[in-house]
Backbone as JSON Lines, residues from 0, in Angstrom:
{"i":0,"aa":"C","n":[12.5,4.87,-33.23],"ca":[11.66,5.36,-32.16],"c":[10.61,4.29,-31.85]}
{"i":1,"aa":"A","n":[10.55,3.87,-30.61],"ca":[9.57,2.85,-30.21],"c":[8.19,3.48,-30.15]}
{"i":2,"aa":"S","n":[7.21,2.73,-30.6],"ca":[5.85,3.26,-30.57],"c":[5.25,3.07,-29.18]}
{"i":3,"aa":"L","n":[4.37,3.96,-28.83],"ca":[3.7,3.92,-27.54],"c":[2.44,3.09,-27.69]}
{"i":4,"aa":"Q","n":[2.27,2.08,-26.86],"ca":[1.1,1.23,-26.9],"c":[-0.03,1.91,-26.11]}
{"i":5,"aa":"V","n":[-1.12,2.21,-26.77],"ca":[-2.24,2.88,-26.14],"c":[-3.47,1.98,-26.26]}
{"i":6,"aa":"P","n":[-3.96,1.48,-25.14],"ca":[-5.12,0.58,-25.21],"c":[-6.41,1.35,-25.47]}
{"i":7,"aa":"E","n":[-7.33,0.7,-26.12],"ca":[-8.67,1.24,-26.27],"c":[-9.52,0.62,-25.18]}
{"i":8,"aa":"V","n":[-10.47,1.39,-24.65],"ca":[-11.34,0.89,-23.6],"c":[-12.8,1.15,-23.96]}
{"i":9,"aa":"T","n":[-13.65,0.3,-23.44],"ca":[-15.1,0.5,-23.62],"c":[-15.59,1.48,-22.55]}
{"i":10,"aa":"V","n":[-16.8,1.95,-22.72],"ca":[-17.41,2.84,-21.73],"c":[-17.51,2.12,-20.38]}
{"i":11,"aa":"D","n":[-17.9,0.85,-20.4],"ca":[-18.03,0.08,-19.16],"c":[-16.68,-0.08,-18.46]}
{"i":12,"aa":"Q","n":[-15.62,-0.34,-19.23],"ca":[-14.29,-0.48,-18.64],"c":[-13.84,0.84,-18.02]}
{"i":13,"aa":"L","n":[-14.09,1.94,-18.72],"ca":[-13.7,3.25,-18.2],"c":[-14.46,3.57,-16.92]}
{"i":14,"aa":"Q","n":[-15.75,3.3,-16.91],"ca":[-16.56,3.56,-15.72],"c":[-16.03,2.76,-14.53]}
{"i":15,"aa":"A","n":[-15.69,1.5,-14.75],"ca":[-15.15,0.66,-13.68],"c":[-13.8,1.18,-13.2]}
{"i":16,"aa":"W","n":[-12.95,1.6,-14.14],"ca":[-11.62,2.12,-13.78],"c":[-11.76,3.4,-12.95]}
{"i":17,"aa":"L","n":[-12.66,4.29,-13.36],"ca":[-12.87,5.52,-12.61],"c":[-13.4,5.22,-11.21]}
{"i":18,"aa":"A","n":[-14.36,4.31,-11.1],"ca":[-14.92,3.95,-9.8],"c":[-13.84,3.34,-8.91]}
{"i":19,"aa":"D","n":[-13.01,2.49,-9.48],"ca":[-11.93,1.85,-8.72],"c":[-10.92,2.88,-8.23]}
{"i":20,"aa":"S","n":[-10.58,3.83,-9.07],"ca":[-9.58,4.83,-8.68],"c":[-10.12,5.75,-7.58]}
{"i":21,"aa":"Q","n":[-11.44,5.97,-7.55],"ca":[-12.04,6.81,-6.52],"c":[-12.18,6.07,-5.2]}
{"i":22,"aa":"S","n":[-12.27,4.74,-5.24],"ca":[-12.5,3.97,-4.02],"c":[-11.22,3.44,-3.39]}
{"i":23,"aa":"Q","n":[-10.07,3.69,-4.0],"ca":[-8.82,3.17,-3.47],"c":[-8.48,3.85,-2.15]}
{"i":24,"aa":"G","n":[-8.21,3.04,-1.15],"ca":[-7.77,3.55,0.13],"c":[-6.25,3.52,0.21]}
{"i":25,"aa":"S","n":[-5.74,3.88,1.37],"ca":[-4.29,3.92,1.54],"c":[-3.65,2.54,1.49]}
{"i":26,"aa":"G","n":[-4.43,1.48,1.68],"ca":[-3.89,0.13,1.67],"c":[-3.76,-0.47,0.28]}
{"i":27,"aa":"H","n":[-4.27,0.2,-0.74],"ca":[-4.23,-0.33,-2.09],"c":[-3.05,0.23,-2.86]}
{"i":28,"aa":"Q","n":[-2.56,-0.59,-3.79],"ca":[-1.49,-0.13,-4.66],"c":[-2.04,0.93,-5.61]}
{"i":29,"aa":"Q","n":[-1.33,2.04,-5.73],"ca":[-1.78,3.15,-6.56],"c":[-1.72,2.77,-8.04]}
{"i":30,"aa":"Q","n":[-2.81,3.03,-8.77],"ca":[-2.85,2.8,-10.2],"c":[-2.18,3.98,-10.91]}
{"i":31,"aa":"P","n":[-1.67,3.75,-12.12],"ca":[-1.12,4.88,-12.87],"c":[-2.22,5.89,-13.17]}
{"i":32,"aa":"P","n":[-1.85,7.16,-13.31],"ca":[-2.87,8.17,-13.58],"c":[-3.59,7.88,-14.89]}
{"i":33,"aa":"L","n":[-4.86,8.16,-14.9],"ca":[-5.7,7.94,-16.06],"c":[-5.59,9.13,-17.01]}
{"i":34,"aa":"V","n":[-5.26,8.86,-18.26],"ca":[-5.2,9.9,-19.28],"c":[-6.12,9.49,-20.41]}
{"i":35,"aa":"L","n":[-7.16,10.29,-20.64],"ca":[-8.07,10.03,-21.75],"c":[-7.64,10.85,-22.95]}
{"i":36,"aa":"V","n":[-7.59,10.2,-24.1],"ca":[-7.24,10.88,-25.34],"c":[-8.48,10.85,-26.24]}
{"i":37,"aa":"D","n":[-8.99,12.03,-26.53],"ca":[-10.18,12.16,-27.36],"c":[-9.73,12.23,-28.82]}
{"i":38,"aa":"T","n":[-9.97,11.17,-29.56],"ca":[-9.5,11.09,-30.95],"c":[-10.57,11.51,-31.95]}
{"i":39,"aa":"R","n":[-11.68,12.06,-31.44],"ca":[-12.73,12.49,-32.36],"c":[-12.3,13.73,-33.13]}
{"i":40,"aa":"H","n":[-12.95,13.97,-34.25],"ca":[-12.7,15.17,-35.05],"c":[-13.21,16.4,-34.3]}
{"i":41,"aa":"D","n":[-12.7,17.58,-34.67],"ca":[-13.09,18.82,-34.0],"c":[-14.6,19.01,-33.96]}
{"i":42,"aa":"A","n":[-15.28,18.74,-35.07],"ca":[-16.74,18.93,-35.13],"c":[-17.44,18.04,-34.1]}
{"i":43,"aa":"E","n":[-16.96,16.83,-33.91],"ca":[-17.55,15.92,-32.92],"c":[-17.27,16.42,-31.5]}
{"i":44,"aa":"Q","n":[-16.07,16.95,-31.26],"ca":[-15.72,17.44,-29.93],"c":[-16.54,18.67,-29.56]}
{"i":45,"aa":"Q","n":[-16.97,19.45,-30.56],"ca":[-17.77,20.64,-30.28],"c":[-19.19,20.28,-29.85]}
{"i":46,"aa":"V","n":[-19.65,19.09,-30.21],"ca":[-20.99,18.65,-29.83],"c":[-21.04,18.25,-28.36]}
{"i":47,"aa":"S","n":[-20.01,17.56,-27.89],"ca":[-19.96,17.13,-26.49],"c":[-18.5,17.06,-26.04]}
{"i":48,"aa":"V","n":[-18.31,17.31,-24.76],"ca":[-16.97,17.33,-24.17],"c":[-16.87,16.19,-23.16]}
{"i":49,"aa":"L","n":[-15.77,15.45,-23.22],"ca":[-15.53,14.41,-22.24],"c":[-15.05,15.06,-20.94]}
{"i":50,"aa":"P","n":[-15.61,14.67,-19.8],"ca":[-15.21,15.28,-18.53],"c":[-13.85,14.8,-18.06]}
{"i":51,"aa":"G","n":[-13.26,15.57,-17.18],"ca":[-12.01,15.15,-16.56],"c":[-10.79,15.61,-17.32]}
{"i":52,"aa":"H","n":[-9.7,14.95,-17.07],"ca":[-8.42,15.3,-17.69],"c":[-8.31,14.62,-19.04]}
{"i":53,"aa":"T","n":[-8.9,15.22,-20.03],"ca":[-8.94,14.66,-21.37],"c":[-8.05,15.49,-22.29]}
{"i":54,"aa":"L","n":[-7.26,14.8,-23.08],"ca":[-6.39,15.46,-24.06],"c":[-6.95,15.23,-25.46]}
{"i":55,"aa":"T","n":[-6.78,16.21,-26.32],"ca":[-7.06,15.95,-27.72],"c":[-5.92,15.11,-28.27]}
{"i":56,"aa":"Q","n":[-6.12,14.53,-29.41],"ca":[-5.05,13.73,-30.01],"c":[-3.82,14.58,-30.25]}
{"i":57,"aa":"H","n":[-4.02,15.82,-30.69],"ca":[-2.89,16.73,-30.94],"c":[-2.13,17.01,-29.64]}
{"i":58,"aa":"E","n":[-2.85,17.29,-28.55],"ca":[-2.2,17.53,-27.26],"c":[-1.42,16.31,-26.8]}
{"i":59,"aa":"F","n":[-2.02,15.14,-26.98],"ca":[-1.35,13.9,-26.59],"c":[-0.05,13.71,-27.36]}
{"i":60,"aa":"E","n":[-0.11,13.93,-28.67],"ca":[1.1,13.76,-29.49],"c":[2.19,14.75,-29.09]}
{"i":61,"aa":"Q","n":[1.82,15.96,-28.68],"ca":[2.81,16.94,-28.24],"c":[3.42,16.57,-26.89]}
{"i":62,"aa":"R","n":[2.66,15.91,-26.03],"ca":[3.12,15.58,-24.68],"c":[3.51,14.12,-24.49]}
{"i":63,"aa":"R","n":[3.65,13.4,-25.6],"ca":[3.9,11.96,-25.56],"c":[5.04,11.58,-24.62]}
{"i":64,"aa":"E","n":[6.18,12.22,-24.74],"ca":[7.34,11.85,-23.93],"c":[7.07,12.12,-22.44]}
{"i":65,"aa":"E","n":[6.44,13.23,-22.14],"ca":[6.1,13.57,-20.77],"c":[5.18,12.52,-20.16]}
{"i":66,"aa":"L","n":[4.23,12.04,-20.94],"ca":[3.23,11.09,-20.43],"c":[3.78,9.68,-20.3]}
{"i":67,"aa":"R","n":[4.85,9.36,-20.95],"ca":[5.46,8.03,-20.81],"c":[5.95,7.77,-19.4]}
{"i":68,"aa":"Q","n":[6.32,8.82,-18.71],"ca":[6.95,8.68,-17.39],"c":[5.98,8.39,-16.34]}
């Protein structure tokens, strides 16, 4: 089974990526959908929630094949 390469990003990189995806017009090439995977422990996730379409690590592992496409 081939492993899925998942890049890590900084807060600044994520902010730029989100801003870029919101400013894309019809003339720009569409970027792949952004999927955030929250790898923090449950106790850390209960303190604060990441906004948007964020998956827990468990959810990501369950949907891995679906997200490859």
